[in-house]
Amino acid sequence: MAFLMQGFVALSTLLIVAAASLFGVSHASDTPSVFSKDSLTYYVQVEVGAPSLGTLLQPINASISGSFGQAVVFAFNATKSQSRTSKSLGLLRGYTVETNYISGGATRLLEVEFLDYDDGQYKGTLQYQGVVTPESTELAVVGGSGSFRGIRGYVVVTFVSSNNPFSTFLHKVTLLK
Ligand SMILES: *[C@@H]1O[C@H](CO)[C@@H](O)[C@H](O)[C@H]1NC(C)=O
Ligand SMILES: *[C@@H]1O[C@H](CO)[C@@H](O)[C@H](O)[C@H]1NC(C)=O
């Protein structure tokens, strides 16, 4: 009887250890690596006239308030280098809304977007929000998911090159500790 009991305890212990290590393995592979670098750069590929870039809402009243209220929705590709055919790093999706209320005034867009990032090591989203003007585009990094949980910082967007209908932009992300 004592022998059977001992055997049962040994077997249960074995099963618990086996289950724990199984959970341990699956838990580790489900958790993306934490992105702890202080910067990230990638290129954004735009195709003017493609269905991935379109007017979502028309201006409220162009004769008195210019383009105010016009919204554009977009879905762009993010790549590792300037070439459109370089390694894919994910997708950039979002929208802009014209906020300038003056007819003929300079563009001042609210931009809200996310980068769905996957380079094979880091995987997750970066959430962006900010203002686009003709002079500059700097958006706040307001958070993230996956490898980027809890991050804060900013992204500076600069125009790199254009070969109609394609344009390429550089996104330089700085993360704050
Ligand atoms: C974005 O990627 C899709 C799918 O690979 C491709 O069809 C499209 O041409 C790409 N767009 C640009 C602007 O490179
Ligand atoms: C824009 O506003 C003007 C002046 O109030 C008005 O006459 C016109 O009908 C409006 N246009 C639209 C498209 O609402």
Short mmCIF file of C-alpha atoms and ligand atoms in Angstrom, two decimals:
data_model
loop_
_atom_site.label_atom_id
_atom_site.label_comp_id
_atom_site.label_asym_id
_atom_site.label_seq_id
_atom_site.Cartn_x
_atom_site.Cartn_y
_atom_site.Cartn_z
CA MET A 1 0.00 0.00 0.00
CA ALA A 2 2.81 2.38 1.00
CA PHE A 3 4.63 1.36 -2.15
CA LEU A 4 1.56 2.12 -4.34
CA MET A 5 1.12 5.46 -2.58
CA GLN A 6 4.77 6.34 -3.17
CA GLY A 7 4.42 5.39 -6.84
CA PHE A 8 1.32 7.59 -7.14
CA VAL A 9 3.08 10.59 -5.55
CA ALA A 10 6.09 10.12 -7.85
CA LEU A 11 3.81 9.91 -10.92
CA SER A 12 1.81 13.01 -9.92
CA THR A 13 5.03 14.96 -9.32
CA LEU A 14 6.28 13.89 -12.72
CA LEU A 15 3.02 15.01 -14.40
CA ILE A 16 3.07 18.39 -12.65
CA VAL A 17 6.71 18.97 -13.67
CA ALA A 18 5.90 17.93 -17.26
CA ALA A 19 2.84 20.22 -17.40
CA ALA A 20 4.76 23.15 -15.91
CA SER A 21 7.58 22.81 -18.43
CA LEU A 22 5.05 22.54 -21.27
CA PHE A 23 3.32 25.72 -20.12
CA GLY A 24 6.73 27.31 -19.63
CA VAL A 25 7.70 26.58 -23.23
CA SER A 26 4.43 27.75 -24.77
CA HIS A 27 4.40 30.86 -22.54
CA ALA A 28 7.93 31.82 -23.65
CA SER A 29 7.16 31.47 -27.37
CA ASP A 30 3.90 33.49 -27.03
CA THR A 31 5.64 36.44 -25.37
CA PRO A 32 7.35 38.72 -27.89
CA SER A 33 10.86 40.00 -27.14
CA VAL A 34 10.73 43.35 -25.35
CA PHE A 35 12.01 46.16 -27.58
CA SER A 36 14.50 48.01 -25.35
CA LYS A 37 16.48 50.03 -27.93
CA ASP A 38 16.03 53.81 -27.93
CA SER A 39 15.37 54.23 -31.66
CA LEU A 40 13.79 52.55 -34.65
CA THR A 41 13.87 53.60 -38.31
CA TYR A 42 12.02 52.30 -41.34
CA TYR A 43 10.78 53.57 -44.70
CA VAL A 44 7.15 54.09 -45.69
CA GLN A 45 6.05 53.38 -49.26
CA VAL A 46 3.18 55.43 -50.69
CA GLU A 47 1.43 54.95 -54.02
CA VAL A 48 -0.67 57.95 -55.09
CA GLY A 49 -3.88 56.87 -56.85
CA ALA A 50 -3.86 53.37 -55.34
CA PRO A 51 -6.88 52.16 -53.31
CA SER A 52 -4.58 52.23 -50.26
CA LEU A 53 -4.85 56.04 -50.17
CA GLY A 54 -8.27 57.64 -50.47
CA THR A 55 -10.62 60.43 -49.40
CA LEU A 56 -12.90 59.20 -46.64
CA LEU A 57 -14.84 62.45 -45.98
CA GLN A 58 -15.30 65.59 -48.10
CA PRO A 59 -14.72 69.11 -46.70
CA ILE A 60 -17.69 70.35 -44.66
CA ASN A 61 -18.06 73.56 -46.68
CA ALA A 62 -15.16 74.42 -49.00
CA SER A 63 -16.41 77.96 -49.80
CA ILE A 64 -16.28 79.17 -46.19
CA SER A 65 -13.90 76.80 -44.38
CA GLY A 66 -11.54 75.44 -47.04
CA SER A 67 -10.64 71.79 -46.69
CA PHE A 68 -11.76 71.69 -43.02
CA GLY A 69 -13.19 68.25 -42.24
CA GLN A 70 -11.68 66.44 -45.20
CA ALA A 71 -10.46 63.02 -44.10
CA VAL A 72 -8.03 60.71 -45.88
CA VAL A 73 -7.57 57.05 -44.97
CA PHE A 74 -4.39 55.14 -45.82
CA ALA A 75 -2.70 51.72 -45.70
CA PHE A 76 1.04 51.88 -46.49
CA ASN A 77 3.90 49.38 -46.45
CA ALA A 78 6.88 49.76 -44.12
CA THR A 79 10.24 48.51 -45.42
CA LYS A 80 13.76 48.12 -44.03
CA SER A 81 15.45 50.33 -46.65
CA GLN A 82 14.50 52.95 -49.19
CA SER A 83 13.67 50.49 -51.97
CA ARG A 84 10.00 49.47 -52.21
CA THR A 85 11.12 45.86 -52.70
CA SER A 86 13.40 45.76 -49.63
CA LYS A 87 12.51 43.59 -46.60
CA SER A 88 8.96 44.20 -45.31
CA LEU A 89 8.78 45.39 -41.69
CA GLY A 90 5.01 45.72 -41.54
CA LEU A 91 2.08 47.96 -42.35
CA LEU A 92 1.21 51.51 -41.47
CA ARG A 93 -2.49 52.31 -41.27
CA GLY A 94 -4.49 55.34 -40.27
CA TYR A 95 -6.15 58.57 -41.30
CA THR A 96 -5.70 62.33 -41.43
CA VAL A 97 -8.35 65.03 -40.89
CA GLU A 98 -7.88 68.66 -42.03
CA THR A 99 -8.26 70.91 -38.98
CA ASN A 100 -7.48 74.32 -40.53
CA TYR A 101 -10.70 76.33 -40.51
CA ILE A 102 -9.44 79.12 -42.80
CA SER A 103 -10.24 78.93 -46.52
CA GLY A 104 -6.92 79.12 -48.39
CA GLY A 105 -4.95 78.61 -45.14
CA ALA A 106 -2.02 76.23 -44.77
CA THR A 107 -2.70 72.55 -44.25
CA ARG A 108 -2.84 71.42 -40.62
CA LEU A 109 -3.80 67.77 -40.40
CA LEU A 110 -4.60 65.67 -37.37
CA GLU A 111 -2.95 62.30 -38.04
CA VAL A 112 -3.80 59.10 -36.19
CA GLU A 113 -2.07 55.89 -37.20
CA PHE A 114 -0.48 52.65 -36.08
CA LEU A 115 2.48 50.66 -37.30
CA ASP A 116 1.90 46.91 -37.33
CA TYR A 117 5.54 45.85 -36.96
CA ASP A 118 7.21 42.45 -37.42
CA ASP A 119 10.92 42.06 -38.21
CA GLY A 120 11.13 38.41 -37.14
CA GLN A 121 12.50 39.32 -33.69
CA TYR A 122 10.20 42.13 -32.51
CA LYS A 123 6.46 42.05 -33.17
CA GLY A 124 3.68 44.41 -32.13
CA THR A 125 2.16 47.82 -32.78
CA LEU A 126 3.28 51.41 -32.23
CA GLN A 127 0.46 53.94 -31.84
CA TYR A 128 0.98 57.44 -33.25
CA GLN A 129 -0.90 60.73 -32.99
CA GLY A 130 0.03 64.29 -33.96
CA VAL A 131 -0.09 67.19 -36.36
CA VAL A 132 1.09 67.32 -39.97
CA THR A 133 2.03 70.77 -41.38
CA PRO A 134 3.83 71.71 -44.60
CA GLU A 135 6.95 72.52 -42.49
CA SER A 136 7.27 69.34 -40.47
CA THR A 137 5.67 66.20 -39.22
CA GLU A 138 6.40 65.04 -35.71
CA LEU A 139 3.92 62.64 -34.16
CA ALA A 140 3.79 61.45 -30.55
CA VAL A 141 4.25 57.74 -29.89
CA VAL A 142 1.38 57.33 -27.44
CA GLY A 143 1.83 53.63 -26.72
CA GLY A 144 2.27 50.20 -28.20
CA SER A 145 1.53 46.49 -27.93
CA GLY A 146 3.48 43.22 -28.09
CA SER A 147 7.22 44.00 -28.11
CA PHE A 148 6.35 47.70 -27.67
CA ARG A 149 4.05 47.56 -24.61
CA GLY A 150 4.06 50.78 -22.60
CA ILE A 151 6.44 52.76 -24.84
CA ARG A 152 6.46 56.57 -25.25
CA GLY A 153 8.36 58.83 -27.60
CA TYR A 154 8.04 60.57 -30.92
CA VAL A 155 8.45 59.92 -34.64
CA VAL A 156 9.82 62.44 -37.15
CA VAL A 157 8.62 61.88 -40.70
CA THR A 158 10.75 63.14 -43.60
CA PHE A 159 10.23 62.94 -47.34
CA VAL A 160 12.98 60.91 -49.03
CA SER A 161 12.18 60.49 -52.72
CA SER A 162 9.44 60.45 -55.31
CA ASN A 163 9.08 58.59 -58.58
CA ASN A 164 5.49 59.17 -59.68
CA PRO A 165 3.17 57.58 -58.53
CA PHE A 166 5.44 56.31 -55.73
CA SER A 167 6.83 58.30 -52.82
CA THR A 168 9.05 57.18 -49.97
CA PHE A 169 9.22 58.64 -46.46
CA LEU A 170 11.62 57.97 -43.61
CA HIS A 171 10.21 57.41 -40.12
CA LYS A 172 12.75 57.98 -37.36
CA VAL A 173 11.27 56.87 -34.04
CA THR A 174 12.93 58.01 -30.78
CA LEU A 175 11.80 56.20 -27.65
CA LEU A 176 12.00 57.83 -24.22
CA LYS A 177 12.87 55.83 -21.11
C1 LIG B 1 2.56 47.21 -50.69
O1 LIG B 1 2.55 45.80 -50.58
C2 LIG B 1 1.58 45.19 -51.40
C3 LIG B 1 1.57 43.72 -51.05
O2 LIG B 1 2.86 43.19 -51.08
C4 LIG B 1 1.89 45.48 -52.86
O3 LIG B 1 0.90 44.90 -53.69
C5 LIG B 1 1.93 46.99 -53.08
O4 LIG B 1 2.33 47.28 -54.40
C6 LIG B 1 2.89 47.65 -52.11
N1 LIG B 1 2.79 49.10 -52.25
C7 LIG B 1 3.84 49.90 -52.44
C8 LIG B 1 3.55 51.36 -52.57
O5 LIG B 1 4.98 49.47 -52.53
C1 LIG B 2 -21.64 76.60 -47.62
O1 LIG B 2 -21.98 77.74 -46.89
C2 LIG B 2 -22.63 78.71 -47.68
C3 LIG B 2 -22.80 79.98 -46.83
O2 LIG B 2 -23.49 79.67 -45.61
C4 LIG B 2 -23.95 78.18 -48.20
O3 LIG B 2 -24.59 79.13 -49.04
C5 LIG B 2 -23.68 76.89 -49.00
O4 LIG B 2 -24.90 76.30 -49.38
C6 LIG B 2 -22.87 75.93 -48.17
N1 LIG B 2 -22.49 74.77 -49.00
C7 LIG B 2 -22.65 73.52 -48.62
C8 LIG B 2 -22.16 72.47 -49.58
O5 LIG B 2 -23.17 73.22 -47.54
#
